[in-house]
Amino acid sequence: MPHDERPHRLIDSLAFRFTAKAFRAFPKALTTSFPVRSTQQAFHKVLTCASDDDVFTWDDVVRISKPETLSDGPSDLRGYCEKIKICNRGLESQSEFLSFVVEDQIVGYIHKGFAENLRSSKDVFTFPTENSNSNGSSITLHSSLSTAEDRTRAVGDVIKSLGEEHIPGIRNELYPVTSSFGAPIFFSLERAAAPYFGIKAYGVQMNGYVEKDGKKFLWIGKRSQQKTTYPGMLDQLVAGGLPHGVACGDNVVKECEEEAGIPSSISSVAIPVGAVSYMDIDGYRYKRDVLFCYDLKLPESFTPKNQDGEVESFKLIPVTDVANIIRRTQFFKPNCSLVIIDFLFRHGYIRPECFGYLDLLQSLRSGDCS
């Protein structure tokens, strides 16, 4: 086999081997148990002949993004479908969770195993009696905790006592606990604890794009290797969780300044374009996330500059090449793929003529989008 054909064929054999269940449109889609980092390493070895390094570079990203690298066409939606499945794992394990109820409203779900860590906090949490029907039972807050302030303080104290051993990555940042977006807030919860209590979490993600010579380009960030989550992976130009008491538009402006050095005179015209959602169960963690999506057309002359140390670098990439990266690799932080796929739909890069179009479109809101 000629030397230049070997990487092409090896990459082609790896292209769609990701963990997921089949879509209706693709009932025979290939699946495997490769973790994200292992898949990255496989691509990196193929592309750079590295032997033991699983950190990919911008050169790797550019190489895999080119149309000629693989024989797949832009109308093949399988790679997009796989990325959505990666964000919606483990739903067959929902029976392992107890409802978390506040003021007769379900605000989250707590794994029965993790709930054992809360049993000793009898002045904070109330558990179902042992002889109750476990399928319909729930965990509630103690009746003495009648105000949002009292609940925030009491639950916060429990989280502090559990510490990093049980809830890694504590940030001292509060998320609102509510039954749906805009509904009354029952209390506020440490961000890192959100998936352990299965509360709905909201965030904003912004596509920053440029138009040059009739073509669209997306600014893509590469996360710092020092990040505790998804270090070194590709990311949206701007993204962030939605903290308690901050409006979506204000949060976009704030994150634009911190993550990309975009002044408010530019970021204030970012356009809200909808939302994507997903539900992902991983062990004790139950993520129920809704991401509000924004588009911002940037001047050709603008170059982003990270201000908070969370982004290693940025690169301006043709949208068609970004689409290839999404379809072919797991280089992106998983939920970023959903936001970019949504962008591809709205800007006409994914068309109704593509097989599986409606399945894919519907799956962008697989979670409870409320």
Short mmCIF file of C-alpha atoms in Angstrom, two decimals:
data_model
loop_
_atom_site.label_atom_id
_atom_site.label_comp_id
_atom_site.label_asym_id
_atom_site.label_seq_id
_atom_site.Cartn_x
_atom_site.Cartn_y
_atom_site.Cartn_z
CA MET A 1 0.00 0.00 0.00
CA PRO A 2 1.44 3.43 -0.89
CA HIS A 3 2.53 5.37 2.18
CA ASP A 4 0.12 8.29 1.55
CA GLU A 5 -2.90 5.94 1.36
CA ARG A 6 -2.37 4.35 4.77
CA PRO A 7 -3.44 7.34 6.95
CA HIS A 8 -6.46 7.91 4.71
CA ARG A 9 -7.69 4.33 5.10
CA LEU A 10 -6.96 4.16 8.81
CA ILE A 11 -8.86 7.39 9.44
CA ASP A 12 -11.74 6.14 7.29
CA SER A 13 -11.98 2.99 9.42
CA LEU A 14 -12.29 5.10 12.57
CA ALA A 15 -14.61 7.76 11.23
CA PHE A 16 -17.91 6.69 12.77
CA ARG A 17 -16.86 4.38 15.61
CA PHE A 18 -18.33 6.23 18.57
CA THR A 19 -20.43 5.16 21.55
CA ALA A 20 -24.15 5.54 20.86
CA LYS A 21 -27.44 3.88 20.03
CA ALA A 22 -28.78 3.95 16.48
CA PHE A 23 -31.08 6.67 15.19
CA ARG A 24 -34.24 5.58 13.39
CA ALA A 25 -32.67 6.81 10.17
CA PHE A 26 -29.49 4.81 10.84
CA PRO A 27 -30.57 1.58 12.63
CA LYS A 28 -27.30 -0.17 11.77
CA ALA A 29 -24.93 2.61 12.77
CA LEU A 30 -21.61 1.32 14.06
CA THR A 31 -21.04 1.50 17.80
CA THR A 32 -18.16 0.86 20.14
CA SER A 33 -17.10 1.59 23.68
CA PHE A 34 -14.17 3.87 22.83
CA PRO A 35 -13.95 6.71 25.39
CA VAL A 36 -13.47 10.26 24.11
CA ARG A 37 -9.78 10.46 24.96
CA SER A 38 -9.01 7.09 23.33
CA THR A 39 -10.64 8.18 20.10
CA GLN A 40 -8.66 11.40 20.14
CA GLN A 41 -5.49 9.39 20.63
CA ALA A 42 -6.30 7.09 17.74
CA PHE A 43 -6.83 10.02 15.38
CA HIS A 44 -3.70 11.74 16.64
CA LYS A 45 -1.54 8.67 16.06
CA VAL A 46 -2.87 8.33 12.55
CA LEU A 47 -2.40 11.97 11.69
CA THR A 48 0.93 12.73 13.32
CA CYS A 49 2.54 9.31 13.84
CA ALA A 50 2.75 10.06 17.56
CA SER A 51 3.27 7.01 19.74
CA ASP A 52 2.09 7.93 23.22
CA ASP A 53 0.64 11.44 23.18
CA ASP A 54 -3.14 11.94 23.21
CA VAL A 55 -3.05 15.75 22.87
CA PHE A 56 -4.05 16.88 19.40
CA THR A 57 -2.82 20.09 17.77
CA TRP A 58 -4.29 22.66 15.39
CA ASP A 59 -2.33 20.92 12.62
CA ASP A 60 -4.25 17.73 13.38
CA VAL A 61 -7.52 19.65 13.36
CA VAL A 62 -6.79 21.26 9.99
CA ARG A 63 -5.66 17.94 8.48
CA ILE A 64 -8.79 16.01 9.45
CA SER A 65 -11.06 18.89 8.40
CA LYS A 66 -10.09 18.84 4.74
CA PRO A 67 -12.61 17.30 2.30
CA GLU A 68 -9.97 15.11 0.69
CA THR A 69 -8.96 13.49 3.99
CA LEU A 70 -11.95 11.12 3.97
CA SER A 71 -14.31 9.76 1.37
CA ASP A 72 -17.44 10.79 3.30
CA GLY A 73 -19.65 13.52 1.82
CA PRO A 74 -21.30 16.49 3.55
CA SER A 75 -24.76 14.91 3.04
CA ASP A 76 -23.80 11.95 5.28
CA LEU A 77 -25.35 12.85 8.64
CA ARG A 78 -24.21 9.81 10.62
CA GLY A 79 -21.32 11.61 12.28
CA TYR A 80 -23.62 14.37 13.52
CA CYS A 81 -26.09 11.81 14.88
CA GLU A 82 -23.34 10.11 16.85
CA LYS A 83 -22.35 13.39 18.53
CA ILE A 84 -25.91 13.95 19.70
CA LYS A 85 -26.07 10.43 21.11
CA ILE A 86 -22.88 11.08 23.07
CA CYS A 87 -24.72 13.90 24.88
CA ASN A 88 -27.72 11.69 25.63
CA ARG A 89 -26.29 8.59 27.26
CA GLY A 90 -27.61 6.28 29.95
CA LEU A 91 -31.30 7.07 29.85
CA GLU A 92 -32.02 3.39 30.45
CA SER A 93 -30.73 4.01 34.01
CA GLN A 94 -33.43 6.53 34.97
CA SER A 95 -35.03 4.00 37.33
CA GLU A 96 -31.93 4.25 39.55
CA PHE A 97 -32.84 7.84 40.48
CA LEU A 98 -35.25 9.28 43.03
CA SER A 99 -37.21 12.44 42.31
CA PHE A 100 -36.01 15.55 44.15
CA VAL A 101 -39.10 17.53 45.11
CA VAL A 102 -39.41 21.06 46.50
CA GLU A 103 -42.83 22.62 47.21
CA ASP A 104 -44.54 19.76 45.35
CA GLN A 105 -42.50 20.44 42.21
CA ILE A 106 -39.94 18.00 40.77
CA VAL A 107 -36.74 20.01 40.48
CA GLY A 108 -34.23 17.20 40.00
CA TYR A 109 -33.26 13.57 40.28
CA ILE A 110 -30.81 12.02 42.76
CA HIS A 111 -29.20 8.63 42.26
CA LYS A 112 -30.04 6.15 45.00
CA GLY A 113 -26.34 5.54 45.57
CA PHE A 114 -25.48 9.22 45.92
CA ALA A 115 -28.53 9.72 48.15
CA GLU A 116 -26.83 7.60 50.80
CA ASN A 117 -24.35 10.45 51.26
CA LEU A 118 -27.25 12.71 52.25
CA ARG A 119 -29.01 10.45 54.75
CA SER A 120 -27.05 11.72 57.74
CA SER A 121 -28.21 15.29 57.07
CA LYS A 122 -31.63 14.68 58.59
CA ASP A 123 -32.21 18.37 59.27
CA VAL A 124 -31.81 19.12 55.56
CA PHE A 125 -33.21 16.18 53.59
CA THR A 126 -36.28 14.04 54.11
CA PHE A 127 -36.28 10.52 52.70
CA PRO A 128 -39.15 8.17 51.86
CA THR A 129 -39.97 5.59 54.50
CA GLU A 130 -38.46 2.16 53.99
CA ASN A 131 -41.80 0.48 53.31
CA SER A 132 -42.85 3.03 50.66
CA ASN A 133 -43.05 2.19 46.98
CA SER A 134 -39.54 3.04 45.74
CA ASN A 135 -40.78 3.63 42.20
CA GLY A 136 -42.89 6.56 43.33
CA SER A 137 -40.80 7.84 46.22
CA SER A 138 -38.91 11.11 46.37
CA ILE A 139 -36.41 13.10 48.40
CA THR A 140 -37.54 16.46 49.75
CA LEU A 141 -36.09 19.26 51.85
CA HIS A 142 -36.86 19.42 55.55
CA SER A 143 -40.04 21.36 56.30
CA SER A 144 -38.10 23.77 58.54
CA LEU A 145 -36.30 25.10 55.44
CA SER A 146 -39.06 27.39 54.25
CA THR A 147 -37.12 30.16 52.48
CA ALA A 148 -34.77 30.16 49.49
CA GLU A 149 -32.02 31.62 51.66
CA ASP A 150 -32.34 28.91 54.30
CA ARG A 151 -32.34 26.16 51.68
CA THR A 152 -29.32 27.59 49.86
CA ARG A 153 -27.36 27.80 53.10
CA ALA A 154 -28.34 24.35 54.40
CA VAL A 155 -27.76 22.46 51.16
CA GLY A 156 -24.54 24.42 50.60
CA ASP A 157 -23.25 23.29 54.00
CA VAL A 158 -23.95 19.65 53.09
CA ILE A 159 -22.09 20.03 49.79
CA LYS A 160 -19.11 21.57 51.58
CA SER A 161 -19.05 18.68 54.03
CA LEU A 162 -19.09 16.14 51.18
CA GLY A 163 -16.18 17.94 49.52
CA GLU A 164 -14.22 17.06 46.42
CA GLU A 165 -14.33 13.34 47.15
CA HIS A 166 -18.03 13.17 46.34
CA ILE A 167 -18.51 16.37 44.28
CA PRO A 168 -15.32 17.19 42.37
CA GLY A 169 -14.67 20.60 40.84
CA ILE A 170 -16.49 22.79 43.36
CA ARG A 171 -16.48 26.34 41.94
CA ASN A 172 -18.34 28.42 44.55
CA GLU A 173 -20.73 29.47 41.79
CA LEU A 174 -24.48 29.16 42.31
CA TYR A 175 -27.09 27.85 39.89
CA PRO A 176 -30.82 28.51 40.38
CA VAL A 177 -32.98 25.50 41.28
CA THR A 178 -36.31 25.75 39.47
CA SER A 179 -38.88 23.53 37.79
CA SER A 180 -38.50 25.35 34.45
CA PHE A 181 -36.83 28.42 32.97
CA GLY A 182 -38.35 31.62 34.34
CA ALA A 183 -40.32 29.80 37.04
CA PRO A 184 -39.89 30.72 40.74
CA ILE A 185 -36.47 29.87 42.17
CA PHE A 186 -36.68 27.54 45.16
CA PHE A 187 -33.02 27.94 46.16
CA SER A 188 -29.53 28.11 44.66
CA LEU A 189 -27.09 25.23 44.34
CA GLU A 190 -23.34 24.93 43.84
CA ARG A 191 -22.70 24.54 40.11
CA ALA A 192 -20.54 21.43 40.46
CA ALA A 193 -23.33 19.73 42.41
CA ALA A 194 -26.00 20.38 39.77
CA PRO A 195 -25.69 16.99 37.99
CA TYR A 196 -25.59 15.10 41.32
CA PHE A 197 -28.97 16.59 42.19
CA GLY A 198 -30.19 16.31 38.59
CA ILE A 199 -31.40 19.90 38.44
CA LYS A 200 -32.00 21.68 35.17
CA ALA A 201 -28.97 23.75 34.25
CA TYR A 202 -28.92 26.53 31.69
CA GLY A 203 -26.11 28.06 29.71
CA VAL A 204 -25.31 30.29 26.75
CA GLN A 205 -23.16 29.41 23.75
CA MET A 206 -22.27 31.79 20.95
CA ASN A 207 -21.17 31.11 17.40
CA GLY A 208 -18.79 33.87 16.33
CA TYR A 209 -18.54 33.89 12.56
CA VAL A 210 -16.98 35.95 9.79
CA GLU A 211 -17.95 36.33 6.13
CA LYS A 212 -15.14 36.67 3.60
CA ASP A 213 -15.44 36.49 -0.19
CA GLY A 214 -18.90 34.93 0.06
CA LYS A 215 -17.78 32.21 2.51
CA LYS A 216 -18.50 31.83 6.22
CA PHE A 217 -15.86 31.03 8.83
CA LEU A 218 -16.23 30.17 12.51
CA TRP A 219 -13.87 31.24 15.26
CA ILE A 220 -13.06 28.10 17.28
CA GLY A 221 -11.37 28.02 20.66
CA LYS A 222 -9.05 25.37 22.09
CA ARG A 223 -9.53 24.92 25.81
CA SER A 224 -6.62 25.33 28.20
CA GLN A 225 -4.87 22.14 29.25
CA GLN A 226 -5.35 23.37 32.82
CA LYS A 227 -9.14 23.14 32.63
CA THR A 228 -10.59 20.51 34.99
CA THR A 229 -13.17 19.51 32.36
CA TYR A 230 -12.38 18.66 28.74
CA PRO A 231 -8.83 20.10 28.78
CA GLY A 232 -7.36 20.81 25.37
CA MET A 233 -10.58 20.14 23.47
CA LEU A 234 -12.18 22.42 20.90
CA ASP A 235 -14.89 24.80 22.06
CA GLN A 236 -17.31 27.50 21.01
CA LEU A 237 -15.82 31.00 20.68
CA VAL A 238 -17.86 31.99 23.75
CA ALA A 239 -19.79 29.80 26.19
CA GLY A 240 -20.73 29.80 29.83
CA GLY A 241 -23.19 28.56 32.41
CA LEU A 242 -26.06 30.80 33.44
CA PRO A 243 -25.55 31.75 37.09
CA HIS A 244 -28.26 32.79 39.49
CA GLY A 245 -29.60 36.29 38.83
CA VAL A 246 -27.91 36.89 35.46
CA ALA A 247 -29.95 37.36 32.26
CA CYS A 248 -28.94 35.43 29.14
CA GLY A 249 -28.03 38.52 27.10
CA ASP A 250 -26.00 40.02 29.92
CA ASN A 251 -24.20 36.72 30.38
CA VAL A 252 -23.26 36.60 26.69
CA VAL A 253 -21.74 40.09 26.92
CA LYS A 254 -19.83 39.14 30.07
CA GLU A 255 -18.50 35.88 28.62
CA CYS A 256 -17.56 37.59 25.36
CA GLU A 257 -15.28 39.96 27.25
CA GLU A 258 -13.76 37.30 29.52
CA GLU A 259 -13.25 34.50 27.01
CA ALA A 260 -12.55 36.29 23.74
CA GLY A 261 -11.89 39.96 24.51
CA ILE A 262 -14.95 41.03 22.52
CA PRO A 263 -16.03 44.53 23.64
CA SER A 264 -19.67 45.15 24.53
CA SER A 265 -19.97 47.51 21.54
CA ILE A 266 -19.71 44.39 19.35
CA SER A 267 -21.15 41.63 21.56
CA SER A 268 -24.32 43.56 22.42
CA VAL A 269 -25.67 42.85 18.92
CA ALA A 270 -25.34 39.05 19.25
CA ILE A 271 -28.60 37.51 18.04
CA PRO A 272 -30.49 34.92 20.15
CA VAL A 273 -31.40 32.11 17.73
CA GLY A 274 -32.99 29.40 19.88
CA ALA A 275 -31.86 26.61 22.20
CA VAL A 276 -30.68 23.00 22.24
CA SER A 277 -31.11 20.50 25.07
CA TYR A 278 -29.88 17.10 26.19
CA MET A 279 -30.11 14.61 29.06
CA ASP A 280 -27.05 12.58 30.00
CA ILE A 281 -26.66 10.02 32.79
CA ASP A 282 -23.14 9.03 33.82
CA GLY A 283 -22.96 7.11 37.09
CA TYR A 284 -24.42 9.32 39.83
CA ARG A 285 -24.54 12.34 37.53
CA TYR A 286 -27.75 13.28 35.69
CA LYS A 287 -27.25 16.29 33.41
CA ARG A 288 -30.42 18.02 32.20
CA ASP A 289 -29.04 20.97 30.28
CA VAL A 290 -30.54 23.64 28.06
CA LEU A 291 -28.17 25.83 26.03
CA PHE A 292 -29.38 29.16 24.66
CA CYS A 293 -27.72 29.72 21.29
CA TYR A 294 -26.49 33.03 19.92
CA ASP A 295 -24.91 34.10 16.62
CA LEU A 296 -22.55 37.04 16.30
CA LYS A 297 -21.21 38.22 12.95
CA LEU A 298 -17.75 39.61 13.65
CA PRO A 299 -15.67 42.09 11.63
CA GLU A 300 -13.02 40.51 9.40
CA SER A 301 -10.41 42.56 11.23
CA PHE A 302 -11.32 41.23 14.69
CA THR A 303 -9.07 38.65 16.40
CA PRO A 304 -10.23 37.14 19.71
CA LYS A 305 -7.94 37.29 22.74
CA ASN A 306 -8.68 35.24 25.83
CA GLN A 307 -8.73 37.20 29.10
CA ASP A 308 -9.40 34.59 31.79
CA GLY A 309 -6.79 31.90 31.01
CA GLU A 310 -9.40 29.27 30.11
CA VAL A 311 -8.68 29.24 26.36
CA GLU A 312 -5.30 28.25 24.96
CA SER A 313 -5.78 29.72 21.48
CA PHE A 314 -8.27 30.48 18.71
CA LYS A 315 -8.42 29.65 15.02
CA LEU A 316 -10.67 30.88 12.20
CA ILE A 317 -11.89 27.85 10.23
CA PRO A 318 -14.23 27.60 7.21
CA VAL A 319 -17.68 26.43 8.31
CA THR A 320 -17.53 23.51 5.87
CA ASP A 321 -14.29 22.34 7.52
CA VAL A 322 -15.78 22.75 11.01
CA ALA A 323 -18.63 20.51 9.86
CA ASN A 324 -16.09 17.86 8.86
CA ILE A 325 -14.42 18.06 12.26
CA ILE A 326 -17.77 17.53 13.99
CA ARG A 327 -18.71 14.59 11.78
CA ARG A 328 -15.32 12.85 11.83
CA THR A 329 -13.87 13.36 15.30
CA GLN A 330 -14.54 13.90 18.96
CA PHE A 331 -12.19 16.88 19.14
CA PHE A 332 -15.00 19.19 20.31
CA LYS A 333 -16.34 19.38 23.85
CA PRO A 334 -19.49 17.23 23.42
CA ASN A 335 -22.24 19.80 23.90
CA CYS A 336 -20.52 22.24 21.52
CA SER A 337 -21.30 19.82 18.70
CA LEU A 338 -25.04 20.31 19.26
CA VAL A 339 -24.74 24.10 19.03
CA ILE A 340 -22.66 23.94 15.86
CA ILE A 341 -25.00 21.39 14.26
CA ASP A 342 -27.85 23.81 15.01
CA PHE A 343 -25.81 26.56 13.28
CA LEU A 344 -25.31 24.30 10.25
CA PHE A 345 -29.06 23.77 9.96
CA ARG A 346 -29.90 27.45 10.26
CA HIS A 347 -27.26 28.59 7.77
CA GLY A 348 -28.18 26.01 5.14
CA TYR A 349 -25.22 23.63 5.41
CA ILE A 350 -27.51 20.71 6.30
CA ARG A 351 -30.36 20.42 3.80
CA PRO A 352 -33.70 18.56 3.75
CA GLU A 353 -32.42 16.37 0.90
CA CYS A 354 -30.01 14.69 3.36
CA PHE A 355 -31.20 11.29 4.62
CA GLY A 356 -32.11 11.54 8.31
CA TYR A 357 -32.64 15.33 8.19
CA LEU A 358 -35.76 15.45 10.40
CA ASP A 359 -34.44 12.87 12.89
CA LEU A 360 -31.29 14.93 13.34
CA LEU A 361 -33.17 18.21 13.63
CA GLN A 362 -35.52 16.84 16.28
CA SER A 363 -32.70 15.27 18.28
CA LEU A 364 -31.10 18.68 18.96
CA ARG A 365 -33.76 19.07 21.65
CA SER A 366 -33.63 15.57 23.14
CA GLY A 367 -33.72 16.96 26.65
CA ASP A 368 -36.54 18.69 28.50
CA CYS A 369 -36.39 22.08 26.79
CA SER A 370 -38.36 24.00 29.39
#
